[in-house]
């Protein structure tokens, strides 16, 4: 009789953690599961090799997802896992479009940091820059409903009051 990949409790625990917090990186999973580095790495590699989880490598981080996630959802959830980027996207959901200064004031980050995050969001095709005379505004390229759907579906995994407020606003 062949054993299931998830028969081991430790693998089941890792899978359930990634399922509850899709887009988490190694250290987040380690904190949530309390597994040693070597053990977690071994079991994550096993789950990826056997097609239960997938990994997305970006810069120096690897994010883990259940296999059934689309590549677009993986990109969005990976970005939403970053608090500053998440706050920028939530602000744009609320305002529909905003200029650099308004985003910086809302997110409470330096203008240069906002520029860096905006550039990343533009490169990923999430937002775009629009000129209106001398003013520059940023708005969504993707359907806002797609972003809202992911936020609502994974709301509890963010543990963020702003996410809760935006989700409540969209659900009303």
Short mmCIF file of N, CA and C in Angstrom, two decimals:
data_model
loop_
_atom_site.label_atom_id
_atom_site.label_comp_id
_atom_site.label_asym_id
_atom_site.label_seq_id
_atom_site.Cartn_x
_atom_site.Cartn_y
_atom_site.Cartn_z
N UNK A 1 0.85 -1.19 0.00
CA UNK A 1 0.00 0.00 0.00
C UNK A 1 0.89 1.25 0.00
N UNK A 2 0.64 2.16 -0.95
CA UNK A 2 1.46 3.37 -1.07
C UNK A 2 1.01 4.41 -0.06
N UNK A 3 1.99 5.02 0.61
CA UNK A 3 1.68 6.07 1.58
C UNK A 3 1.44 7.40 0.87
N UNK A 4 0.56 8.18 1.41
CA UNK A 4 0.31 9.52 0.89
C UNK A 4 1.45 10.45 1.31
N UNK A 5 1.70 11.44 0.50
CA UNK A 5 2.74 12.43 0.80
C UNK A 5 2.45 13.13 2.11
N UNK A 6 1.18 13.30 2.45
CA UNK A 6 0.79 14.04 3.65
C UNK A 6 0.48 13.13 4.84
N UNK A 7 0.87 11.85 4.77
CA UNK A 7 0.63 10.94 5.89
C UNK A 7 1.40 11.34 7.15
N UNK A 8 2.60 11.85 6.97
CA UNK A 8 3.38 12.29 8.14
C UNK A 8 2.78 13.56 8.72
N UNK A 9 2.63 13.58 10.03
CA UNK A 9 2.04 14.74 10.70
C UNK A 9 2.82 16.03 10.42
N UNK A 10 4.15 15.93 10.38
CA UNK A 10 4.96 17.12 10.15
C UNK A 10 4.69 17.70 8.76
N UNK A 11 4.55 16.85 7.75
CA UNK A 11 4.26 17.34 6.40
C UNK A 11 2.86 17.92 6.31
N UNK A 12 1.94 17.28 6.98
CA UNK A 12 0.57 17.78 7.01
C UNK A 12 0.53 19.17 7.67
N UNK A 13 1.29 19.33 8.76
CA UNK A 13 1.37 20.61 9.47
C UNK A 13 1.94 21.70 8.56
N UNK A 14 3.00 21.37 7.83
CA UNK A 14 3.61 22.34 6.91
C UNK A 14 2.63 22.70 5.81
N UNK A 15 1.99 21.70 5.21
CA UNK A 15 1.03 21.97 4.14
C UNK A 15 -0.11 22.84 4.63
N UNK A 16 -0.65 22.52 5.80
CA UNK A 16 -1.77 23.31 6.35
C UNK A 16 -1.34 24.74 6.64
N UNK A 17 -0.10 24.93 7.06
CA UNK A 17 0.41 26.28 7.32
C UNK A 17 0.52 27.06 6.01
N UNK A 18 1.07 26.43 4.98
CA UNK A 18 1.20 27.11 3.68
C UNK A 18 -0.18 27.35 3.08
N UNK A 19 -1.10 26.44 3.27
CA UNK A 19 -2.46 26.63 2.77
C UNK A 19 -3.15 27.80 3.47
N UNK A 20 -2.93 27.93 4.78
CA UNK A 20 -3.54 29.03 5.55
C UNK A 20 -2.84 30.36 5.30
N UNK A 21 -1.54 30.33 4.98
CA UNK A 21 -0.74 31.54 4.77
C UNK A 21 0.01 31.44 3.44
N UNK A 22 -0.72 31.36 2.32
CA UNK A 22 -0.03 31.20 1.03
C UNK A 22 0.87 32.40 0.74
N UNK A 23 2.03 32.10 0.18
CA UNK A 23 2.99 33.16 -0.13
C UNK A 23 3.95 33.43 1.00
N UNK A 24 3.90 32.61 2.04
CA UNK A 24 4.83 32.78 3.16
C UNK A 24 6.22 32.34 2.75
N UNK A 25 7.22 33.00 3.32
CA UNK A 25 8.59 32.56 3.06
C UNK A 25 9.04 31.63 4.18
N UNK A 26 10.21 31.07 4.00
CA UNK A 26 10.72 30.01 4.87
C UNK A 26 10.63 30.38 6.35
N UNK A 27 11.14 31.55 6.71
CA UNK A 27 11.17 31.93 8.14
C UNK A 27 9.77 32.09 8.72
N UNK A 28 8.84 32.59 7.92
CA UNK A 28 7.45 32.69 8.40
C UNK A 28 6.89 31.30 8.69
N UNK A 29 7.13 30.38 7.79
CA UNK A 29 6.65 29.01 7.99
C UNK A 29 7.33 28.40 9.21
N UNK A 30 8.61 28.67 9.36
CA UNK A 30 9.35 28.14 10.51
C UNK A 30 8.79 28.68 11.83
N UNK A 31 8.48 29.98 11.87
CA UNK A 31 7.91 30.57 13.09
C UNK A 31 6.55 29.95 13.41
N UNK A 32 5.76 29.72 12.39
CA UNK A 32 4.40 29.20 12.60
C UNK A 32 4.38 27.70 12.95
N UNK A 33 5.39 26.96 12.50
CA UNK A 33 5.41 25.51 12.74
C UNK A 33 6.36 25.09 13.86
N UNK A 34 7.25 25.99 14.26
CA UNK A 34 8.26 25.69 15.29
C UNK A 34 9.14 24.50 14.93
N UNK A 35 9.43 24.33 13.65
CA UNK A 35 10.30 23.24 13.21
C UNK A 35 11.73 23.75 13.06
N UNK A 36 12.68 22.86 13.21
CA UNK A 36 14.08 23.24 13.03
C UNK A 36 14.32 23.55 11.55
N UNK A 37 15.35 24.32 11.29
CA UNK A 37 15.67 24.73 9.92
C UNK A 37 15.86 23.52 9.01
N UNK A 38 16.66 22.57 9.44
CA UNK A 38 16.95 21.40 8.61
C UNK A 38 15.72 20.56 8.33
N UNK A 39 14.93 20.33 9.35
CA UNK A 39 13.72 19.52 9.19
C UNK A 39 12.73 20.21 8.25
N UNK A 40 12.51 21.50 8.47
CA UNK A 40 11.57 22.23 7.62
C UNK A 40 12.06 22.24 6.18
N UNK A 41 13.34 22.50 5.97
CA UNK A 41 13.87 22.54 4.60
C UNK A 41 13.69 21.19 3.92
N UNK A 42 13.98 20.12 4.63
CA UNK A 42 13.83 18.77 4.07
C UNK A 42 12.38 18.51 3.64
N UNK A 43 11.44 18.80 4.52
CA UNK A 43 10.04 18.50 4.23
C UNK A 43 9.46 19.44 3.17
N UNK A 44 9.87 20.71 3.18
CA UNK A 44 9.43 21.63 2.11
C UNK A 44 9.93 21.14 0.76
N UNK A 45 11.20 20.77 0.69
CA UNK A 45 11.75 20.24 -0.57
C UNK A 45 10.99 19.00 -1.02
N UNK A 46 10.66 18.12 -0.09
CA UNK A 46 9.91 16.91 -0.40
C UNK A 46 8.53 17.26 -0.95
N UNK A 47 7.84 18.19 -0.30
CA UNK A 47 6.49 18.57 -0.73
C UNK A 47 6.52 19.26 -2.10
N UNK A 48 7.55 20.03 -2.38
CA UNK A 48 7.70 20.67 -3.69
C UNK A 48 8.00 19.60 -4.75
N UNK A 49 8.92 18.70 -4.45
CA UNK A 49 9.29 17.63 -5.39
C UNK A 49 8.11 16.74 -5.75
N UNK A 50 7.20 16.54 -4.79
CA UNK A 50 6.05 15.67 -5.02
C UNK A 50 4.82 16.43 -5.49
N UNK A 51 4.98 17.71 -5.83
CA UNK A 51 3.91 18.47 -6.46
C UNK A 51 2.78 18.90 -5.54
N UNK A 52 3.02 18.90 -4.24
CA UNK A 52 2.00 19.35 -3.30
C UNK A 52 2.09 20.86 -3.10
N UNK A 53 3.32 21.36 -3.05
CA UNK A 53 3.57 22.79 -2.92
C UNK A 53 4.38 23.26 -4.13
N UNK A 54 4.31 24.56 -4.38
CA UNK A 54 5.20 25.15 -5.38
C UNK A 54 5.95 26.29 -4.71
N UNK A 55 7.10 26.60 -5.27
CA UNK A 55 7.89 27.69 -4.71
C UNK A 55 8.14 28.74 -5.78
N UNK A 56 8.14 29.99 -5.34
CA UNK A 56 8.42 31.10 -6.24
C UNK A 56 9.63 31.83 -5.68
N UNK A 57 10.69 31.89 -6.47
CA UNK A 57 11.92 32.55 -6.05
C UNK A 57 11.94 33.96 -6.60
N UNK A 58 12.18 34.91 -5.70
CA UNK A 58 12.29 36.31 -6.11
C UNK A 58 13.36 36.96 -5.25
N UNK A 59 14.36 37.50 -5.91
CA UNK A 59 15.52 38.07 -5.21
C UNK A 59 16.11 37.01 -4.29
N UNK A 60 16.18 37.28 -3.01
CA UNK A 60 16.76 36.32 -2.07
C UNK A 60 15.71 35.56 -1.29
N UNK A 61 14.46 35.66 -1.67
CA UNK A 61 13.39 35.00 -0.92
C UNK A 61 12.70 33.95 -1.77
N UNK A 62 12.25 32.92 -1.09
CA UNK A 62 11.45 31.89 -1.73
C UNK A 62 10.11 31.88 -1.01
N UNK A 63 9.04 32.00 -1.76
CA UNK A 63 7.70 31.95 -1.19
C UNK A 63 7.06 30.63 -1.58
N UNK A 64 6.27 30.08 -0.66
CA UNK A 64 5.65 28.77 -0.89
C UNK A 64 4.14 28.92 -1.02
N UNK A 65 3.58 28.14 -1.94
CA UNK A 65 2.15 28.16 -2.23
C UNK A 65 1.65 26.74 -2.41
N UNK A 66 0.37 26.52 -2.09
CA UNK A 66 -0.23 25.25 -2.52
C UNK A 66 -0.16 25.18 -4.04
N UNK A 67 -0.02 24.02 -4.60
CA UNK A 67 0.21 23.83 -6.03
C UNK A 67 -0.89 24.44 -6.90
N UNK A 68 -2.11 24.48 -6.40
CA UNK A 68 -3.25 24.89 -7.22
C UNK A 68 -3.34 26.39 -7.48
N UNK A 69 -2.45 27.21 -6.93
CA UNK A 69 -2.51 28.66 -7.15
C UNK A 69 -2.03 29.01 -8.55
N UNK A 70 -2.73 29.95 -9.19
CA UNK A 70 -2.29 30.42 -10.51
C UNK A 70 -1.06 31.30 -10.35
N UNK A 71 -0.31 31.48 -11.42
CA UNK A 71 0.90 32.30 -11.34
C UNK A 71 0.56 33.76 -11.02
N UNK A 72 -0.56 34.27 -11.55
CA UNK A 72 -0.98 35.64 -11.23
C UNK A 72 -1.28 35.80 -9.75
N UNK A 73 -1.98 34.82 -9.18
CA UNK A 73 -2.30 34.87 -7.76
C UNK A 73 -1.04 34.78 -6.90
N UNK A 74 -0.08 34.00 -7.34
CA UNK A 74 1.18 33.89 -6.61
C UNK A 74 1.90 35.23 -6.57
N UNK A 75 1.91 35.93 -7.71
CA UNK A 75 2.56 37.25 -7.76
C UNK A 75 1.86 38.21 -6.82
N UNK A 76 0.53 38.27 -6.92
CA UNK A 76 -0.22 39.21 -6.08
C UNK A 76 -0.08 38.89 -4.59
N UNK A 77 -0.22 37.62 -4.23
CA UNK A 77 -0.10 37.26 -2.82
C UNK A 77 1.31 37.49 -2.30
N UNK A 78 2.30 37.24 -3.13
CA UNK A 78 3.68 37.52 -2.73
C UNK A 78 3.87 39.00 -2.41
N UNK A 79 3.27 39.85 -3.22
CA UNK A 79 3.34 41.30 -2.97
C UNK A 79 2.52 41.69 -1.74
N UNK A 80 1.35 41.09 -1.59
CA UNK A 80 0.49 41.42 -0.45
C UNK A 80 1.09 40.99 0.88
N UNK A 81 2.01 40.06 0.87
CA UNK A 81 2.68 39.61 2.10
C UNK A 81 3.65 40.68 2.61
N UNK A 82 3.98 41.66 1.78
CA UNK A 82 4.88 42.74 2.17
C UNK A 82 4.03 43.92 2.65
N UNK A 83 4.14 44.25 3.92
CA UNK A 83 3.24 45.24 4.54
C UNK A 83 3.21 46.57 3.79
N UNK A 84 4.35 47.12 3.43
CA UNK A 84 4.38 48.43 2.77
C UNK A 84 3.66 48.38 1.43
N UNK A 85 3.94 47.35 0.64
CA UNK A 85 3.27 47.22 -0.66
C UNK A 85 1.78 46.98 -0.46
N UNK A 86 1.45 46.15 0.53
CA UNK A 86 0.03 45.89 0.82
C UNK A 86 -0.69 47.20 1.16
N UNK A 87 -0.05 48.05 1.97
CA UNK A 87 -0.68 49.32 2.34
C UNK A 87 -0.85 50.24 1.14
N UNK A 88 0.11 50.25 0.23
CA UNK A 88 -0.03 51.05 -1.00
C UNK A 88 -1.22 50.55 -1.80
N UNK A 89 -1.31 49.24 -1.98
CA UNK A 89 -2.42 48.67 -2.77
C UNK A 89 -3.76 48.91 -2.10
N UNK A 90 -3.81 48.80 -0.78
CA UNK A 90 -5.06 49.05 -0.06
C UNK A 90 -5.48 50.51 -0.20
N UNK A 91 -4.51 51.42 -0.13
CA UNK A 91 -4.80 52.84 -0.30
C UNK A 91 -5.37 53.11 -1.70
N UNK A 92 -4.76 52.49 -2.71
CA UNK A 92 -5.26 52.67 -4.08
C UNK A 92 -6.64 52.04 -4.26
N UNK A 93 -6.92 50.96 -3.54
CA UNK A 93 -8.26 50.38 -3.59
C UNK A 93 -9.29 51.36 -3.03
N UNK A 94 -8.92 52.02 -1.95
CA UNK A 94 -9.83 52.97 -1.31
C UNK A 94 -10.01 54.23 -2.17
N UNK A 95 -8.91 54.77 -2.69
CA UNK A 95 -8.93 56.05 -3.41
C UNK A 95 -9.12 55.92 -4.92
N UNK A 96 -8.91 54.74 -5.46
CA UNK A 96 -8.99 54.47 -6.90
C UNK A 96 -7.75 54.94 -7.65
N UNK A 97 -7.30 56.14 -7.38
CA UNK A 97 -6.04 56.64 -7.93
C UNK A 97 -5.48 57.65 -6.92
N UNK A 98 -4.16 57.79 -6.94
CA UNK A 98 -3.53 58.71 -5.98
C UNK A 98 -2.17 59.14 -6.51
N UNK A 99 -1.74 60.31 -6.03
CA UNK A 99 -0.41 60.77 -6.41
C UNK A 99 0.62 60.27 -5.40
N UNK A 100 1.87 60.47 -5.74
CA UNK A 100 2.99 59.99 -4.94
C UNK A 100 2.93 60.52 -3.51
N UNK A 101 2.66 61.82 -3.38
CA UNK A 101 2.65 62.46 -2.06
C UNK A 101 1.56 61.87 -1.17
N UNK A 102 0.37 61.67 -1.72
CA UNK A 102 -0.74 61.11 -0.94
C UNK A 102 -0.42 59.69 -0.48
N UNK A 103 0.18 58.92 -1.36
CA UNK A 103 0.56 57.54 -1.00
C UNK A 103 1.59 57.57 0.13
N UNK A 104 2.60 58.42 0.00
CA UNK A 104 3.66 58.51 1.02
C UNK A 104 3.08 58.93 2.37
N UNK A 105 2.15 59.89 2.36
CA UNK A 105 1.54 60.34 3.61
C UNK A 105 0.71 59.24 4.26
N UNK A 106 -0.02 58.48 3.45
CA UNK A 106 -0.86 57.42 4.00
C UNK A 106 -0.02 56.26 4.55
N UNK A 107 0.97 55.85 3.78
CA UNK A 107 1.77 54.68 4.16
C UNK A 107 2.83 55.04 5.20
N UNK A 108 3.12 56.34 5.32
CA UNK A 108 4.10 56.84 6.29
C UNK A 108 5.50 56.27 6.03
N UNK A 109 5.90 56.35 4.77
CA UNK A 109 7.25 55.97 4.38
C UNK A 109 7.87 57.12 3.59
N UNK A 110 9.17 57.11 3.48
CA UNK A 110 9.85 58.18 2.76
C UNK A 110 9.48 58.13 1.27
N UNK A 111 9.51 59.28 0.61
CA UNK A 111 9.19 59.31 -0.83
C UNK A 111 10.06 58.36 -1.65
N UNK A 112 11.34 58.22 -1.29
CA UNK A 112 12.21 57.33 -2.06
C UNK A 112 11.80 55.86 -1.89
N UNK A 113 11.37 55.49 -0.70
CA UNK A 113 10.90 54.12 -0.47
C UNK A 113 9.61 53.86 -1.24
N UNK A 114 8.72 54.85 -1.25
CA UNK A 114 7.48 54.72 -2.02
C UNK A 114 7.81 54.56 -3.50
N UNK A 115 8.75 55.35 -3.99
CA UNK A 115 9.15 55.24 -5.41
C UNK A 115 9.65 53.84 -5.73
N UNK A 116 10.43 53.27 -4.84
CA UNK A 116 10.98 51.93 -5.05
C UNK A 116 9.84 50.89 -5.13
N UNK A 117 8.87 50.99 -4.20
CA UNK A 117 7.74 50.06 -4.20
C UNK A 117 6.85 50.26 -5.43
N UNK A 118 6.62 51.51 -5.79
CA UNK A 118 5.78 51.80 -6.97
C UNK A 118 6.44 51.24 -8.23
N UNK A 119 7.75 51.40 -8.33
CA UNK A 119 8.47 50.86 -9.49
C UNK A 119 8.28 49.34 -9.58
N UNK A 120 8.37 48.68 -8.44
CA UNK A 120 8.19 47.23 -8.40
C UNK A 120 6.77 46.85 -8.84
N UNK A 121 5.77 47.59 -8.37
CA UNK A 121 4.37 47.32 -8.74
C UNK A 121 4.12 47.60 -10.22
N UNK A 122 4.77 48.63 -10.76
CA UNK A 122 4.65 48.92 -12.19
C UNK A 122 5.30 47.81 -13.02
N UNK A 123 6.47 47.37 -12.60
CA UNK A 123 7.18 46.30 -13.33
C UNK A 123 6.38 45.00 -13.35
N UNK A 124 5.63 44.75 -12.29
CA UNK A 124 4.82 43.53 -12.20
C UNK A 124 3.49 43.68 -12.93
N UNK A 125 3.21 44.89 -13.44
CA UNK A 125 1.96 45.11 -14.17
C UNK A 125 0.74 45.21 -13.28
N UNK A 126 0.94 45.64 -12.04
CA UNK A 126 -0.17 45.75 -11.08
C UNK A 126 -0.77 47.16 -11.14
N UNK A 127 0.09 48.17 -11.17
CA UNK A 127 -0.38 49.55 -11.25
C UNK A 127 0.32 50.23 -12.42
N UNK A 128 -0.22 51.41 -12.78
CA UNK A 128 0.40 52.19 -13.85
C UNK A 128 0.39 53.66 -13.47
N UNK A 129 1.25 54.39 -14.12
CA UNK A 129 1.41 55.82 -13.92
C UNK A 129 0.58 56.53 -14.98
N UNK A 130 -0.20 57.52 -14.58
CA UNK A 130 -0.98 58.32 -15.52
C UNK A 130 -0.67 59.79 -15.30
N UNK A 131 -0.41 60.50 -16.39
CA UNK A 131 -0.14 61.93 -16.34
C UNK A 131 -1.44 62.70 -16.58
N UNK A 132 -1.66 63.71 -15.78
CA UNK A 132 -2.79 64.62 -15.96
C UNK A 132 -2.20 66.03 -15.84
N UNK A 133 -1.76 66.56 -16.97
CA UNK A 133 -1.03 67.83 -16.95
C UNK A 133 0.32 67.59 -16.31
N UNK A 134 0.62 68.37 -15.26
CA UNK A 134 1.89 68.19 -14.56
C UNK A 134 1.79 67.17 -13.42
N UNK A 135 0.59 66.73 -13.14
CA UNK A 135 0.38 65.80 -12.03
C UNK A 135 0.48 64.35 -12.50
N UNK A 136 1.06 63.52 -11.65
CA UNK A 136 1.17 62.09 -11.92
C UNK A 136 0.33 61.34 -10.90
N UNK A 137 -0.51 60.46 -11.40
CA UNK A 137 -1.35 59.63 -10.55
C UNK A 137 -1.06 58.16 -10.82
N UNK A 138 -1.31 57.35 -9.82
CA UNK A 138 -1.13 55.91 -9.97
C UNK A 138 -2.48 55.23 -9.78
N UNK A 139 -2.73 54.23 -10.61
CA UNK A 139 -3.97 53.47 -10.52
C UNK A 139 -3.72 52.04 -10.96
N UNK A 140 -4.73 51.22 -10.85
CA UNK A 140 -4.60 49.80 -11.14
C UNK A 140 -4.63 49.49 -12.63
N UNK A 141 -3.80 48.53 -13.02
CA UNK A 141 -3.85 47.93 -14.35
C UNK A 141 -4.72 46.68 -14.25
N UNK A 142 -4.51 45.93 -13.18
CA UNK A 142 -5.29 44.70 -12.98
C UNK A 142 -6.69 45.06 -12.52
N UNK A 143 -7.60 44.13 -12.66
CA UNK A 143 -8.96 44.33 -12.15
C UNK A 143 -8.91 44.37 -10.63
N UNK A 144 -9.45 45.43 -10.05
CA UNK A 144 -9.43 45.57 -8.59
C UNK A 144 -10.14 44.40 -7.93
N UNK A 145 -11.15 43.87 -8.61
CA UNK A 145 -11.93 42.76 -8.05
C UNK A 145 -11.04 41.53 -7.79
N UNK A 146 -10.05 41.34 -8.63
CA UNK A 146 -9.13 40.21 -8.45
C UNK A 146 -8.35 40.37 -7.14
N UNK A 147 -7.86 41.57 -6.91
CA UNK A 147 -7.12 41.86 -5.69
C UNK A 147 -8.02 41.72 -4.46
N UNK A 148 -9.22 42.28 -4.56
CA UNK A 148 -10.17 42.21 -3.45
C UNK A 148 -10.53 40.75 -3.15
N UNK A 149 -10.73 39.96 -4.20
CA UNK A 149 -11.05 38.54 -4.02
C UNK A 149 -9.94 37.84 -3.22
N UNK A 150 -8.69 38.08 -3.58
CA UNK A 150 -7.58 37.47 -2.84
C UNK A 150 -7.53 37.96 -1.40
N UNK A 151 -7.78 39.24 -1.20
CA UNK A 151 -7.78 39.78 0.16
C UNK A 151 -8.87 39.13 1.01
N UNK A 152 -10.05 39.00 0.44
CA UNK A 152 -11.17 38.41 1.18
C UNK A 152 -10.91 36.93 1.45
N UNK A 153 -10.42 36.21 0.44
CA UNK A 153 -10.18 34.77 0.59
C UNK A 153 -9.09 34.48 1.64
N UNK A 154 -8.12 35.36 1.76
CA UNK A 154 -6.99 35.11 2.66
C UNK A 154 -6.91 36.17 3.76
N UNK A 155 -8.02 36.79 4.04
CA UNK A 155 -8.12 37.88 5.01
C UNK A 155 -7.47 37.53 6.35
N UNK A 156 -7.80 36.38 6.88
CA UNK A 156 -7.31 36.01 8.21
C UNK A 156 -5.81 35.82 8.25
N UNK A 157 -5.20 35.51 7.11
CA UNK A 157 -3.76 35.26 7.10
C UNK A 157 -2.94 36.55 7.19
N UNK A 158 -3.57 37.70 6.96
CA UNK A 158 -2.82 38.96 6.99
C UNK A 158 -2.73 39.56 8.38
N UNK A 159 -3.70 39.28 9.23
CA UNK A 159 -3.73 39.84 10.59
C UNK A 159 -3.45 41.34 10.52
N UNK A 160 -4.30 42.05 9.80
CA UNK A 160 -4.10 43.46 9.52
C UNK A 160 -5.46 44.15 9.55
N UNK A 161 -5.59 45.13 10.42
CA UNK A 161 -6.86 45.85 10.59
C UNK A 161 -7.27 46.56 9.30
N UNK A 162 -6.30 47.11 8.57
CA UNK A 162 -6.61 47.81 7.33
C UNK A 162 -7.19 46.84 6.30
N UNK A 163 -6.64 45.63 6.23
CA UNK A 163 -7.19 44.61 5.32
C UNK A 163 -8.63 44.32 5.72
N UNK A 164 -8.88 44.16 7.02
CA UNK A 164 -10.24 43.90 7.50
C UNK A 164 -11.18 45.02 7.10
N UNK A 165 -10.74 46.27 7.27
CA UNK A 165 -11.60 47.41 6.94
C UNK A 165 -11.91 47.47 5.44
N UNK A 166 -10.91 47.24 4.61
CA UNK A 166 -11.13 47.27 3.15
C UNK A 166 -12.05 46.13 2.74
N UNK A 167 -11.83 44.95 3.30
CA UNK A 167 -12.70 43.80 2.98
C UNK A 167 -14.14 44.09 3.40
N UNK A 168 -14.32 44.65 4.59
CA UNK A 168 -15.67 44.99 5.05
C UNK A 168 -16.32 46.01 4.12
N UNK A 169 -15.54 46.99 3.68
CA UNK A 169 -16.05 48.01 2.76
C UNK A 169 -16.54 47.37 1.46
N UNK A 170 -15.78 46.42 0.92
CA UNK A 170 -16.15 45.78 -0.35
C UNK A 170 -17.30 44.81 -0.19
N UNK A 171 -17.43 44.23 1.01
CA UNK A 171 -18.50 43.25 1.22
C UNK A 171 -19.84 43.91 1.49
N UNK A 172 -19.84 45.20 1.84
CA UNK A 172 -21.11 45.90 2.11
C UNK A 172 -21.89 46.17 0.86
#
